Amino acid sequence: MQHEHRMEVFACTASKGFAAKIVEHLNRTLPEAESIHLGESEVTMFSDGEFQPSFVDSVRGATVFVVQSTIPPADNLMELLLTIDAAKRASADTVTAVIPYFGWARQDRKDKPRVSIGAKLVANLLGAAGADRVMTCDLHADQIQGFFDVPVDHLYASKVFLQTISSLKLRNLSIAAPDMGGAKRANAYARELSKSRDCPVVICHKTRERANVVSKIVAIGEVKDRDIVIVDDMIDTAGTLCKAADVLKGMGARSVRACATHGMLSGEAVDRIHASALEEVFITDTIPHPELEHDPKIKIVSIAEVFAKVMTKVYCYESVSTEFIF
């Protein structure tokens, strides 16, 4: 007896809004005969803080996608692991962990003695839970894909940010990297944008006193009278970003903006951005920030459609290479 091939999409607690957007786009991209809804699941809470996710809908034989950004607290990661485990034990055919923001990605190597490599540990945990595939966006380091023993679809926010930058119609556009590690990303953006205009690259070199504390930034490249867009994978405390923007403005930049995929925006990040030389900051919705919906300076761009297109291609056994820019 041949089983029906069907897609089921579920959301964990931290990404219900994002998953709802994905489902909305999926119903536009899936074959006409198919229509899906966000699957019903629930989390049972125990009095001591322990919790147990479960599915209300059957997932037997289904191609299951579980959406969850592993943002702090660690309960979000644990909920994703338990939900994947529940799906496998409920006889799902395959389970794809859709992780818009992959937490612990900054712990990708031993940068000092006697530290963990958190990104590798999380990859092992996802594999042990039963994930058959992982889909994520703008990993802090590309090599994290190699930590997994299952296929990884590494999406890039460039798909939406390139459109955003083009729509600004900046006359003297330059792309900037906030540090040396972001030079590759900045060059890739500049290469795409240079197809229609001249777009030089500016590199900011920073030195740190300690984690999250930048002591000095020096900008390398043509800055004076340029409209500069800083591109990065995340904004945490916004210390580096705001200091870079102030340095660039002090060197004669006409305007400074930023595009960053993951808006952690921890601590006083929002206040720092508002007080900085930045005119606009664009982030995606991989991390929920409903409080910023009408913020005058921080703008949220949805990347849900990019995920929906790749999920459709994975489900339909089609090549996903056309969905990647860099």
PDB file of C-alpha atoms in Angstrom, residues 163-282:
ATOM      1  CA  GLN A 163      16.193  44.222  -2.580  1.00  0.00           C
ATOM      2  CA  THR A 164      15.995  46.488   0.483  1.00  0.00           C
ATOM      3  CA  ILE A 165      19.317  48.195  -0.297  1.00  0.00           C
ATOM      4  CA  SER A 166      18.376  48.677  -3.959  1.00  0.00           C
ATOM      5  CA  SER A 167      15.039  50.226  -2.963  1.00  0.00           C
ATOM      6  CA  LEU A 168      16.855  52.914  -0.932  1.00  0.00           C
ATOM      7  CA  LYS A 169      18.266  54.320  -4.217  1.00  0.00           C
ATOM      8  CA  LEU A 170      21.414  55.603  -2.507  1.00  0.00           C
ATOM      9  CA  ARG A 171      23.489  57.738  -4.874  1.00  0.00           C
ATOM     10  CA  ASN A 172      27.027  56.981  -3.630  1.00  0.00           C
ATOM     11  CA  LEU A 173      26.566  53.514  -2.170  1.00  0.00           C
ATOM     12  CA  SER A 174      29.358  51.707  -0.321  1.00  0.00           C
ATOM     13  CA  ILE A 175      29.059  48.419   1.563  1.00  0.00           C
ATOM     14  CA  ALA A 176      30.907  48.116   4.873  1.00  0.00           C
ATOM     15  CA  ALA A 177      31.941  45.197   7.066  1.00  0.00           C
ATOM     16  CA  PRO A 178      31.866  45.974  10.817  1.00  0.00           C
ATOM     17  CA  ASP A 179      34.965  43.803  11.351  1.00  0.00           C
ATOM     18  CA  MET A 180      37.535  41.776   9.412  1.00  0.00           C
ATOM     19  CA  GLY A 181      35.455  38.618   9.797  1.00  0.00           C
ATOM     20  CA  GLY A 182      32.623  40.202   7.815  1.00  0.00           C
ATOM     21  CA  ALA A 183      34.803  41.111   4.815  1.00  0.00           C
ATOM     22  CA  LYS A 184      33.663  38.094   2.785  1.00  0.00           C
ATOM     23  CA  ARG A 185      29.993  38.958   3.311  1.00  0.00           C
ATOM     24  CA  ALA A 186      30.556  42.640   2.444  1.00  0.00           C
ATOM     25  CA  ASN A 187      32.442  41.708  -0.736  1.00  0.00           C
ATOM     26  CA  ALA A 188      29.622  39.378  -1.787  1.00  0.00           C
ATOM     27  CA  TYR A 189      27.014  42.127  -1.348  1.00  0.00           C
ATOM     28  CA  ALA A 190      29.189  44.634  -3.196  1.00  0.00           C
ATOM     29  CA  ARG A 191      29.754  42.179  -6.042  1.00  0.00           C
ATOM     30  CA  GLU A 192      25.993  41.736  -6.565  1.00  0.00           C
ATOM     31  CA  LEU A 193      25.230  45.447  -6.258  1.00  0.00           C
ATOM     32  CA  SER A 194      28.120  46.374  -8.583  1.00  0.00           C
ATOM     33  CA  LYS A 195      26.244  44.732 -11.453  1.00  0.00           C
ATOM     34  CA  SER A 196      24.096  47.873 -11.664  1.00  0.00           C
ATOM     35  CA  ARG A 197      26.337  50.550 -10.098  1.00  0.00           C
ATOM     36  CA  ASP A 198      29.749  51.281  -8.640  1.00  0.00           C
ATOM     37  CA  CYS A 199      29.829  49.894  -5.094  1.00  0.00           C
ATOM     38  CA  PRO A 200      33.170  49.938  -3.226  1.00  0.00           C
ATOM     39  CA  VAL A 201      33.804  48.118   0.056  1.00  0.00           C
ATOM     40  CA  VAL A 202      34.830  49.598   3.404  1.00  0.00           C
ATOM     41  CA  ILE A 203      36.347  47.344   6.081  1.00  0.00           C
ATOM     42  CA  CYS A 204      36.266  48.258   9.768  1.00  0.00           C
ATOM     43  CA  HIS A 205      39.069  46.800  11.882  1.00  0.00           C
ATOM     44  CA  LYS A 206      38.208  46.454  15.568  1.00  0.00           C
ATOM     45  CA  THR A 207      40.088  45.463  18.696  1.00  0.00           C
ATOM     46  CA  ARG A 208      38.267  44.114  21.731  1.00  0.00           C
ATOM     47  CA  GLU A 209      39.011  44.553  25.421  1.00  0.00           C
ATOM     48  CA  ARG A 210      36.786  41.531  26.178  1.00  0.00           C
ATOM     49  CA  ALA A 211      33.603  39.858  24.867  1.00  0.00           C
ATOM     50  CA  ASN A 212      30.981  42.458  23.804  1.00  0.00           C
ATOM     51  CA  VAL A 213      33.362  45.350  24.581  1.00  0.00           C
ATOM     52  CA  VAL A 214      35.123  47.080  21.648  1.00  0.00           C
ATOM     53  CA  SER A 215      38.059  49.361  22.439  1.00  0.00           C
ATOM     54  CA  LYS A 216      38.905  50.806  18.999  1.00  0.00           C
ATOM     55  CA  ILE A 217      37.667  50.746  15.381  1.00  0.00           C
ATOM     56  CA  VAL A 218      39.585  51.908  12.297  1.00  0.00           C
ATOM     57  CA  ALA A 219      37.844  52.126   8.900  1.00  0.00           C
ATOM     58  CA  ILE A 220      39.752  51.156   5.745  1.00  0.00           C
ATOM     59  CA  GLY A 221      38.430  52.376   2.404  1.00  0.00           C
ATOM     60  CA  GLU A 222      36.680  55.297   0.721  1.00  0.00           C
ATOM     61  CA  VAL A 223      34.266  56.852   3.235  1.00  0.00           C
ATOM     62  CA  LYS A 224      33.951  60.601   2.603  1.00  0.00           C
ATOM     63  CA  ASP A 225      30.624  61.625   0.997  1.00  0.00           C
ATOM     64  CA  ARG A 226      29.550  57.976   0.656  1.00  0.00           C
ATOM     65  CA  ASP A 227      26.161  56.470   1.609  1.00  0.00           C
ATOM     66  CA  ILE A 228      27.340  53.480   3.603  1.00  0.00           C
ATOM     67  CA  VAL A 229      25.403  50.305   4.425  1.00  0.00           C
ATOM     68  CA  ILE A 230      26.997  48.045   7.040  1.00  0.00           C
ATOM     69  CA  VAL A 231      26.119  44.349   6.567  1.00  0.00           C
ATOM     70  CA  ASP A 232      26.428  41.755   9.323  1.00  0.00           C
ATOM     71  CA  ASP A 233      24.961  38.439  10.460  1.00  0.00           C
ATOM     72  CA  MET A 234      23.699  39.650  13.846  1.00  0.00           C
ATOM     73  CA  ILE A 235      23.319  42.553  16.239  1.00  0.00           C
ATOM     74  CA  ASP A 236      23.758  41.586  19.890  1.00  0.00           C
ATOM     75  CA  THR A 237      24.573  44.538  22.147  1.00  0.00           C
ATOM     76  CA  ALA A 238      25.022  46.829  19.090  1.00  0.00           C
ATOM     77  CA  GLY A 239      28.299  48.119  20.554  1.00  0.00           C
ATOM     78  CA  THR A 240      30.412  47.280  17.491  1.00  0.00           C
ATOM     79  CA  LEU A 241      27.760  48.446  15.028  1.00  0.00           C
ATOM     80  CA  CYS A 242      27.133  51.810  16.682  1.00  0.00           C
ATOM     81  CA  LYS A 243      30.822  52.510  17.203  1.00  0.00           C
ATOM     82  CA  ALA A 244      31.540  51.664  13.547  1.00  0.00           C
ATOM     83  CA  ALA A 245      28.694  53.925  12.410  1.00  0.00           C
ATOM     84  CA  ASP A 246      29.985  56.809  14.526  1.00  0.00           C
ATOM     85  CA  VAL A 247      33.539  56.329  13.198  1.00  0.00           C
ATOM     86  CA  LEU A 248      32.306  56.269   9.580  1.00  0.00           C
ATOM     87  CA  LYS A 249      30.177  59.359  10.123  1.00  0.00           C
ATOM     88  CA  GLY A 250      33.156  61.098  11.724  1.00  0.00           C
ATOM     89  CA  MET A 251      35.229  60.301   8.639  1.00  0.00           C
ATOM     90  CA  GLY A 252      32.776  62.176   6.434  1.00  0.00           C
ATOM     91  CA  ALA A 253      30.222  59.560   5.393  1.00  0.00           C
ATOM     92  CA  ARG A 254      27.047  61.217   4.113  1.00  0.00           C
ATOM     93  CA  SER A 255      24.816  58.565   5.694  1.00  0.00           C
ATOM     94  CA  VAL A 256      25.225  55.258   7.542  1.00  0.00           C
ATOM     95  CA  ARG A 257      22.715  52.423   7.620  1.00  0.00           C
ATOM     96  CA  ALA A 258      22.915  48.753   8.575  1.00  0.00           C
ATOM     97  CA  CYS A 259      21.451  45.388   7.545  1.00  0.00           C
ATOM     98  CA  ALA A 260      21.828  42.485   9.980  1.00  0.00           C
ATOM     99  CA  THR A 261      20.051  39.156   9.734  1.00  0.00           C
ATOM    100  CA  HIS A 262      19.537  38.332  13.399  1.00  0.00           C
ATOM    101  CA  GLY A 263      18.491  41.093  15.778  1.00  0.00           C
ATOM    102  CA  MET A 264      19.387  39.797  19.212  1.00  0.00           C
ATOM    103  CA  LEU A 265      19.261  43.387  20.531  1.00  0.00           C
ATOM    104  CA  SER A 266      20.237  42.451  24.069  1.00  0.00           C
ATOM    105  CA  GLY A 267      20.801  44.842  26.945  1.00  0.00           C
ATOM    106  CA  GLU A 268      20.773  48.497  25.858  1.00  0.00           C
ATOM    107  CA  ALA A 269      21.137  47.718  22.140  1.00  0.00           C
ATOM    108  CA  VAL A 270      17.964  49.536  21.034  1.00  0.00           C
ATOM    109  CA  ASP A 271      18.876  52.671  23.005  1.00  0.00           C
ATOM    110  CA  ARG A 272      22.404  52.582  21.558  1.00  0.00           C
ATOM    111  CA  ILE A 273      21.042  52.382  18.013  1.00  0.00           C
ATOM    112  CA  HIS A 274      18.658  55.279  18.631  1.00  0.00           C
ATOM    113  CA  ALA A 275      21.521  57.399  20.010  1.00  0.00           C
ATOM    114  CA  SER A 276      23.999  56.508  17.239  1.00  0.00           C
ATOM    115  CA  ALA A 277      24.785  57.992  13.825  1.00  0.00           C
ATOM    116  CA  LEU A 278      22.785  55.212  12.155  1.00  0.00           C
ATOM    117  CA  GLU A 279      19.875  56.504  10.067  1.00  0.00           C
ATOM    118  CA  GLU A 280      18.158  53.110   9.670  1.00  0.00           C
ATOM    119  CA  VAL A 281      18.794  49.542  10.788  1.00  0.00           C
ATOM    120  CA  PHE A 282      17.177  46.638   8.940  1.00  0.00           C
TER     121      PHE A 282
END
